[in-house]
Coordinates of C-alpha atoms (C1' of nucleotides) in Angstrom, one line a residue:
Chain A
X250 CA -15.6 -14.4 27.3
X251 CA -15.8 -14.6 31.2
X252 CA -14.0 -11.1 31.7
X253 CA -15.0 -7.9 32.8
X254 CA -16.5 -5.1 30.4
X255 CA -14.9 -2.3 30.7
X256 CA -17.7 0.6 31.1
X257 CA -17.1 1.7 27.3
X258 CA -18.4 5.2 27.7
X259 CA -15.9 7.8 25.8
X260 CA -16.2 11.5 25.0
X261 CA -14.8 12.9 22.4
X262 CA -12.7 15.3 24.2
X263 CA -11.3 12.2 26.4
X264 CA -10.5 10.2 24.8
X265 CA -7.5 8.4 24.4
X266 CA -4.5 8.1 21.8
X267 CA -2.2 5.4 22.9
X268 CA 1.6 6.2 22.1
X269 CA 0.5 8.1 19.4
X270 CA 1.3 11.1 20.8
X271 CA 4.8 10.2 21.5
X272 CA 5.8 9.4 18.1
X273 CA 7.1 12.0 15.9
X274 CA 5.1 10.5 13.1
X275 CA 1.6 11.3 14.6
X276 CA 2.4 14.7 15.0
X277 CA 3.9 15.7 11.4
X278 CA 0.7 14.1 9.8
X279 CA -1.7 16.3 12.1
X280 CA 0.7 19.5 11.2
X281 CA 0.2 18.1 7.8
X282 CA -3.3 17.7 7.4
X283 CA -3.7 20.7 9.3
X284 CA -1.8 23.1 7.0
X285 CA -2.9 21.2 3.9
X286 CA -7.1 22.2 5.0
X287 CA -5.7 25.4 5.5
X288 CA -4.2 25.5 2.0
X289 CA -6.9 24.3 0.5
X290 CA -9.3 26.9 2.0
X291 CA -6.8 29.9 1.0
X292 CA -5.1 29.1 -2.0
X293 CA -7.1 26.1 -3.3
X294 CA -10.1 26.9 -3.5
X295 CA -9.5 30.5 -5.1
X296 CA -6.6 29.4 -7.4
X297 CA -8.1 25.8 -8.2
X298 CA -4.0 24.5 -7.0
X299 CA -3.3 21.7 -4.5
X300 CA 0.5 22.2 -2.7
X301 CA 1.8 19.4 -5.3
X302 CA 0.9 20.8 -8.5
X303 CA 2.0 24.2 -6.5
X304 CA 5.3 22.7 -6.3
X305 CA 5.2 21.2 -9.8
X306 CA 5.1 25.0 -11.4
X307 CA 7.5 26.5 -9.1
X308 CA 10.3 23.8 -10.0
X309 CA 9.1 24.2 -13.9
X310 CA 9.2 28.3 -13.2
X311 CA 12.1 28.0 -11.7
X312 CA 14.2 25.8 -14.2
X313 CA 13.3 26.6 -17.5
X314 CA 13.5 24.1 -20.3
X315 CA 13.7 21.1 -17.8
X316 CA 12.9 17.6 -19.2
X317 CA 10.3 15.3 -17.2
X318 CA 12.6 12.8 -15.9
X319 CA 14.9 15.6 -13.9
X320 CA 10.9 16.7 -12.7
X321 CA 10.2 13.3 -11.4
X322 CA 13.5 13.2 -9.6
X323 CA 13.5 16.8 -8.2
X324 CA 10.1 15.8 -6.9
X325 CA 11.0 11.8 -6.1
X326 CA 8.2 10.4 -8.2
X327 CA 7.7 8.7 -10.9
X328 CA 7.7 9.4 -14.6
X329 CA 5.2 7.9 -15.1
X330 CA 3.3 10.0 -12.0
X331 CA 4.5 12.9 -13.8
X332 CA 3.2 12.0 -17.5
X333 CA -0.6 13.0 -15.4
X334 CA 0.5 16.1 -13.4
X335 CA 2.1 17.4 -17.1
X336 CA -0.7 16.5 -19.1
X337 CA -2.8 18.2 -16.0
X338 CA -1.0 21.5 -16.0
X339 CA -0.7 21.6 -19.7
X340 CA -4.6 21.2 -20.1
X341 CA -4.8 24.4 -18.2
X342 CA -2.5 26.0 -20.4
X343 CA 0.0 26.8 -17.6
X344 CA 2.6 24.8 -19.1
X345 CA 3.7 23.7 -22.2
X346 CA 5.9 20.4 -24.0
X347 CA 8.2 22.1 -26.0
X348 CA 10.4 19.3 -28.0
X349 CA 13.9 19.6 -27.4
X350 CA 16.9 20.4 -29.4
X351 CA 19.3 18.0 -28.9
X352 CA 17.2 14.8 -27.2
X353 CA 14.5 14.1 -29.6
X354 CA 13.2 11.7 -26.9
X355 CA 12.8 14.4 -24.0
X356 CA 10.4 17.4 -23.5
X357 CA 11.5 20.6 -22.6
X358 CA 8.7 21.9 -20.2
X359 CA 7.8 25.8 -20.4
X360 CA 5.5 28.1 -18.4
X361 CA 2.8 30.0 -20.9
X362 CA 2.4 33.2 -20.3
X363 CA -0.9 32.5 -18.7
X364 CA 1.2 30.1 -16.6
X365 CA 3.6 32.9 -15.6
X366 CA 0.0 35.0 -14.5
X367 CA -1.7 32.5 -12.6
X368 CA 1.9 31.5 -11.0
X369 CA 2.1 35.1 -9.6
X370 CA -1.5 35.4 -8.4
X371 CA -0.8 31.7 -6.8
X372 CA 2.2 33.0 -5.4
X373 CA 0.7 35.9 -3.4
X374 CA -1.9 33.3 -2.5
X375 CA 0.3 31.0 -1.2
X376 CA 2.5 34.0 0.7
X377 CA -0.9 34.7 2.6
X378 CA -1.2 31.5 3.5
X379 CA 2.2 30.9 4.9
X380 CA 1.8 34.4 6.3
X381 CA -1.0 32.9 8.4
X382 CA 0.6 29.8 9.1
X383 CA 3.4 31.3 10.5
X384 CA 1.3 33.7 12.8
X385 CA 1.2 30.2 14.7
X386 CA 4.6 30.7 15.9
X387 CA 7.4 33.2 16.9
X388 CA 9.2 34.4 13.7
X389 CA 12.2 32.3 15.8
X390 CA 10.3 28.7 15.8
X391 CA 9.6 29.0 12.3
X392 CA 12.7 29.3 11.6
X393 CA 13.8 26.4 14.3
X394 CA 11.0 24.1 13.0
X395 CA 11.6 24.8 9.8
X396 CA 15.7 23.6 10.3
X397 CA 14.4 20.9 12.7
X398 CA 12.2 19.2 9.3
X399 CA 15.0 19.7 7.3
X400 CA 17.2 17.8 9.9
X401 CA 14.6 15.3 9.9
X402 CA 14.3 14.9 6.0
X403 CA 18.3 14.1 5.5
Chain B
X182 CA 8.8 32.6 -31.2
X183 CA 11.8 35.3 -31.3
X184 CA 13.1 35.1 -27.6
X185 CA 16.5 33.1 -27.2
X186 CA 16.2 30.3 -25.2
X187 CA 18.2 29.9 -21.9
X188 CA 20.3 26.9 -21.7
X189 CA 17.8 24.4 -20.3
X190 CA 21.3 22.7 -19.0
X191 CA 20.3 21.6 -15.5
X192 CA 21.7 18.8 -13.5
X193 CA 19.9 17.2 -11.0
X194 CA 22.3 18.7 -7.9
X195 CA 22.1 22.4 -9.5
X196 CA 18.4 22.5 -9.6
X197 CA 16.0 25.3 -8.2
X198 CA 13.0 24.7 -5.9
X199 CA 11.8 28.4 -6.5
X200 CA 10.0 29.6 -3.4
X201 CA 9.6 26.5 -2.0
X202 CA 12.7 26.0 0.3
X203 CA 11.1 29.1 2.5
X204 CA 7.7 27.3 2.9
X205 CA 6.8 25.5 5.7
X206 CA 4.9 23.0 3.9
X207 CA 7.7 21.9 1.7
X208 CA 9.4 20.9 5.0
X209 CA 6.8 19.3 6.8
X210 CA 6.1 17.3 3.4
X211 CA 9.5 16.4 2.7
X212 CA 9.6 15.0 6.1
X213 CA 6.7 13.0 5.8
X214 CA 7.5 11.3 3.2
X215 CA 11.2 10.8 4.2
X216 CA 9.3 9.2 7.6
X217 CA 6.7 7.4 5.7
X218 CA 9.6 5.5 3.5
X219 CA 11.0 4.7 6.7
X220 CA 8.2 3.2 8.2
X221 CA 7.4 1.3 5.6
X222 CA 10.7 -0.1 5.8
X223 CA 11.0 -1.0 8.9
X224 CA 7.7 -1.5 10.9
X225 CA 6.0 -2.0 7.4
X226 CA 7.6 -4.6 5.9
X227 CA 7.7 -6.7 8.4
X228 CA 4.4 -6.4 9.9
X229 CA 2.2 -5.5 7.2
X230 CA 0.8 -2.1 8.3
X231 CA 0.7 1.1 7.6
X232 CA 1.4 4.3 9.6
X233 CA -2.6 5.0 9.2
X234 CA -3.5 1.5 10.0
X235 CA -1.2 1.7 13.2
X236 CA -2.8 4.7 14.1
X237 CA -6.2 3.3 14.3
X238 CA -5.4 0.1 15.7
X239 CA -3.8 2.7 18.4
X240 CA -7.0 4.5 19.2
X241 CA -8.8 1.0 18.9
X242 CA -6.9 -0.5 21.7
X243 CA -6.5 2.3 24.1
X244 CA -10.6 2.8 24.1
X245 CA -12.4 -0.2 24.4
X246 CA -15.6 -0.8 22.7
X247 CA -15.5 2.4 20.6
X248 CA -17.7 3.3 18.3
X249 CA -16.6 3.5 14.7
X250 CA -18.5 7.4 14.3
X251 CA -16.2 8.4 17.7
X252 CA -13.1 6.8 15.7
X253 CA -13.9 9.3 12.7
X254 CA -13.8 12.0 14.4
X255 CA -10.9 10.7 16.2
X256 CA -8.7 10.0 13.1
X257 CA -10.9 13.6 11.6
X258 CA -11.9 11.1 8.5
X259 CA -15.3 10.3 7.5
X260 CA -17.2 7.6 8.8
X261 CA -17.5 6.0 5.4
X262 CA -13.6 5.8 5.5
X263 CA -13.7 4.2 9.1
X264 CA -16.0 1.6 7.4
X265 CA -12.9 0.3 5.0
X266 CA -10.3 0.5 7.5
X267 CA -12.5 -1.9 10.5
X268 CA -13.3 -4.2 7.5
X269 CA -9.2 -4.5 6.8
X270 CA -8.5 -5.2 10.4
X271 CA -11.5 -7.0 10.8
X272 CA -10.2 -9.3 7.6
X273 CA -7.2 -9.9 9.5
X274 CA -8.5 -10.9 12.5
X275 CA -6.9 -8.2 14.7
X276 CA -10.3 -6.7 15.9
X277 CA -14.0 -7.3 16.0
X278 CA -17.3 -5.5 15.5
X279 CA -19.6 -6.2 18.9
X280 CA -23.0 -5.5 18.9
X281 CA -23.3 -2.6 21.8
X282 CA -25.5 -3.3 24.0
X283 CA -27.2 0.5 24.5
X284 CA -27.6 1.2 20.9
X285 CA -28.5 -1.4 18.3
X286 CA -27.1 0.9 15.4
X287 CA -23.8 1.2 16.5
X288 CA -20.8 -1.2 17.0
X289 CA -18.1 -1.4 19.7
X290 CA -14.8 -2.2 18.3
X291 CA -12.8 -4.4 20.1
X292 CA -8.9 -5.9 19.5
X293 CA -9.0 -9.9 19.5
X294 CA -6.5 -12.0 21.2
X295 CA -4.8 -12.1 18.0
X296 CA -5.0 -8.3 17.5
X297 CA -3.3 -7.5 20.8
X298 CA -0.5 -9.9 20.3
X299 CA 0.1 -8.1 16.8
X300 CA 0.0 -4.7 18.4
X301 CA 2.2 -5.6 20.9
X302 CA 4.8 -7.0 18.2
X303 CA 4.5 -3.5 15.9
X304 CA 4.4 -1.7 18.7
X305 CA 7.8 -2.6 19.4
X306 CA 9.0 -2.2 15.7
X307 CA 7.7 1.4 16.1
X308 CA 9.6 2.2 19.0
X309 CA 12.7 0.9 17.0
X310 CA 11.9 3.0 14.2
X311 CA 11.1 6.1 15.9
X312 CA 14.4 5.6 17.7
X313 CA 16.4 5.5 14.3
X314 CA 14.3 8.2 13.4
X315 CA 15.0 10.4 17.1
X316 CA 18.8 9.5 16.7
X317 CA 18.6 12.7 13.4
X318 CA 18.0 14.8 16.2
X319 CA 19.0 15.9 20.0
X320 CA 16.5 14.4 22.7
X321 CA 16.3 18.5 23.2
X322 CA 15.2 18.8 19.3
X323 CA 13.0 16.1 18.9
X324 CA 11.2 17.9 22.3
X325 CA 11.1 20.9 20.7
X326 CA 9.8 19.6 17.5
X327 CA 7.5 17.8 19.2
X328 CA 6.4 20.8 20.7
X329 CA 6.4 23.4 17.6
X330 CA 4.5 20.4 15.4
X331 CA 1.9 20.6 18.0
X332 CA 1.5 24.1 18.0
X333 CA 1.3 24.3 14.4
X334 CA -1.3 22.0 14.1
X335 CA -3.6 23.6 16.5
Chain C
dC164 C1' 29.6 1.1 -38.9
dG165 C1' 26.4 -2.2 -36.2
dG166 C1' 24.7 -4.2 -32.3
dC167 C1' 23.7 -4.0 -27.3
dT168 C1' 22.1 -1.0 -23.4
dT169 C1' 20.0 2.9 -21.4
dT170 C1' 17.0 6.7 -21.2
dT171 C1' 12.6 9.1 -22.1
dG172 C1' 7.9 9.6 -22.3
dT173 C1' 3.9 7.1 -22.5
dT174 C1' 0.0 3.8 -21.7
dT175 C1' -2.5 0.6 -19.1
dC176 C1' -3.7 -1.4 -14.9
dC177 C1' -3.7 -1.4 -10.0
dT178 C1' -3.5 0.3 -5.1
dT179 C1' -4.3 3.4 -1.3
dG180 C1' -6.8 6.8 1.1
dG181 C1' -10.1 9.6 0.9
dT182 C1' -15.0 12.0 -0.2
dG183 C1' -20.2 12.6 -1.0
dA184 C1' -24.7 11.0 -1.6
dA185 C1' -28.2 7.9 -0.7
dC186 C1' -30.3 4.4 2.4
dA187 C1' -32.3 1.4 6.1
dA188 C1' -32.3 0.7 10.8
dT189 C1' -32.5 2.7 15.0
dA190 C1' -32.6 6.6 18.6
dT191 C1' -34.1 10.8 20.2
dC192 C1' -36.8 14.9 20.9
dC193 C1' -40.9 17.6 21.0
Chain D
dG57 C1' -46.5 9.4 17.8
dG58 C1' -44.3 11.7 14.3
dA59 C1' -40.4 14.5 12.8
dT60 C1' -35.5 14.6 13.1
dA61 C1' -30.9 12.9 13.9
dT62 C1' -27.4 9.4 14.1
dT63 C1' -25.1 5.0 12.8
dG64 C1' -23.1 2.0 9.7
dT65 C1' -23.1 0.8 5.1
dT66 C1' -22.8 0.8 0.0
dC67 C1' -21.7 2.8 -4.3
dA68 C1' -19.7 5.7 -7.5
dC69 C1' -16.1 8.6 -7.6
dC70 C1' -11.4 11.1 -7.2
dA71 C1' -6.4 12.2 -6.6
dA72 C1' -1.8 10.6 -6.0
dG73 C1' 1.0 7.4 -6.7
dG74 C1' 3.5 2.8 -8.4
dA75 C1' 4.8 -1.2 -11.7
dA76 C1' 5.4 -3.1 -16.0
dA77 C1' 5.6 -3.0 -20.7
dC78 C1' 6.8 -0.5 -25.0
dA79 C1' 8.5 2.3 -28.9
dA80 C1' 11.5 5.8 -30.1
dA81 C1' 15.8 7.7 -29.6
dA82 C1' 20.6 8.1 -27.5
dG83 C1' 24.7 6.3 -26.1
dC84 C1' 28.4 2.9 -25.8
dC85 C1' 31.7 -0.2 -27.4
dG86 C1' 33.9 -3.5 -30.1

DNA sequence: CGGCTTTTGTTTCCTTGGTGAACAATATCC
DNA sequence: GGATATTGTTCACCAAGGAAACAAAAGCCG
């Protein structure tokens, strides 16, 4: 190796991020991580949730009697990623198997009522957060970023 | 049990996210991993890398003869993390661990011929990609998602 | 009806990123 | 020179997720 060192000395604060930061990519993972510490320090570590059990209960909550499989697509995983999360939630006695009527193969998945409880306290955890979250921007860009992500998504 | 049960008839289309739809996170998520399955389509399979890996192999190249603890806090990972990911690209011959020649602990990281070539090749599948991904939006919107990502994210 | 095919939940094994604790070697500070 | 801090590493873990195989149950179709 005949060529030149360059000097090799690098600061933190100067240091340098390629074309990371022109890629779209670089900067929804660092919103993501961001929000997700943020999560974890509001509603996590009070409510013993991460956002994707979170979402788990809400889609439960909000669809009563829903079989696994529609879970796994609602949340495009699957089954068998959703056997654990089930088997998780259940454990905690937030949710429940209920065998169904007419598919003797499926599960019909039902809050508890303790489920229902610690959904509401979640949910006023999780309002806080976003409420904090959103102080981050006008009510206007939340609304703009929020339509730009879905654009994104498809 | 004495309550009736509701109808538990839900097809996938008609199905309720709760409270979700009005949390950022949700967005930002559902993104992600709309970007990520892109990515791994296009810049992935064909050269073998990850957005993460990318990432690093970014910070690598545009500071030469960093030190894997200033990566870390780079990337905002642990340096044990840092250890797996040089060992990966060091396995594939893309970059090398030099001794530094100030402190004997502490190894410069460096991209090899090979690793700068390979850069250089995903570098242009990235640009593709983010393209395809940039053609969701107006030039205008993907600025001002840019922007509002940023800004979130602290 | 009876035989294929599909769906559902499950289990088992594997992969990917990531953490935390402990540790030896080396720097640094008082 | 002796305490203290930093660096890279290992090891044991964890959480989220996927792939494949499977049995039970539905559904389809002749």
């Amino acid at each position: 190796m005949t060529a030149r060192r360059k000097p090799a000395i690098i600061e933190t604060g100067s240091l340098s991020y390629g074309m990371l930061p022109g890629l779209l990519g670089f900067h929804l993972r660092r919103a993501q991580v961001s929000l997700f510490k943020h999560f974890a320090r509001t509603v996590g570590q009070v409510a013993g949730i991460t956002p994707g059990l979170f979402g788990m209960l809400q889609v439960i909550a909000a669809n009563p009697g829903l079989a696994q499989s529609r879970l796994a697509e609602a949340m495009e995983v699957e089954r068998s990623t959703i056997v654990k999360v089930v088997d998780q939630l259940e454990a905690r006695g937030l949710i429940v198997r209920e065998p169904s009527a007419v598919d003797r193969r499926s599960h019909c998945l039902e809050l508890t009522e303790l489920g229902r409880a610690e959904l509401a306290r979640m949910e006023q955890l999780v309002l806080a957060h976003e409420a904090e979250l959103a102080a981050k921007l006008t009510p206007e860009d939340r609304q703009e970023l929020t339509r730009l992500l879905i654009q994104l998504a498809d």
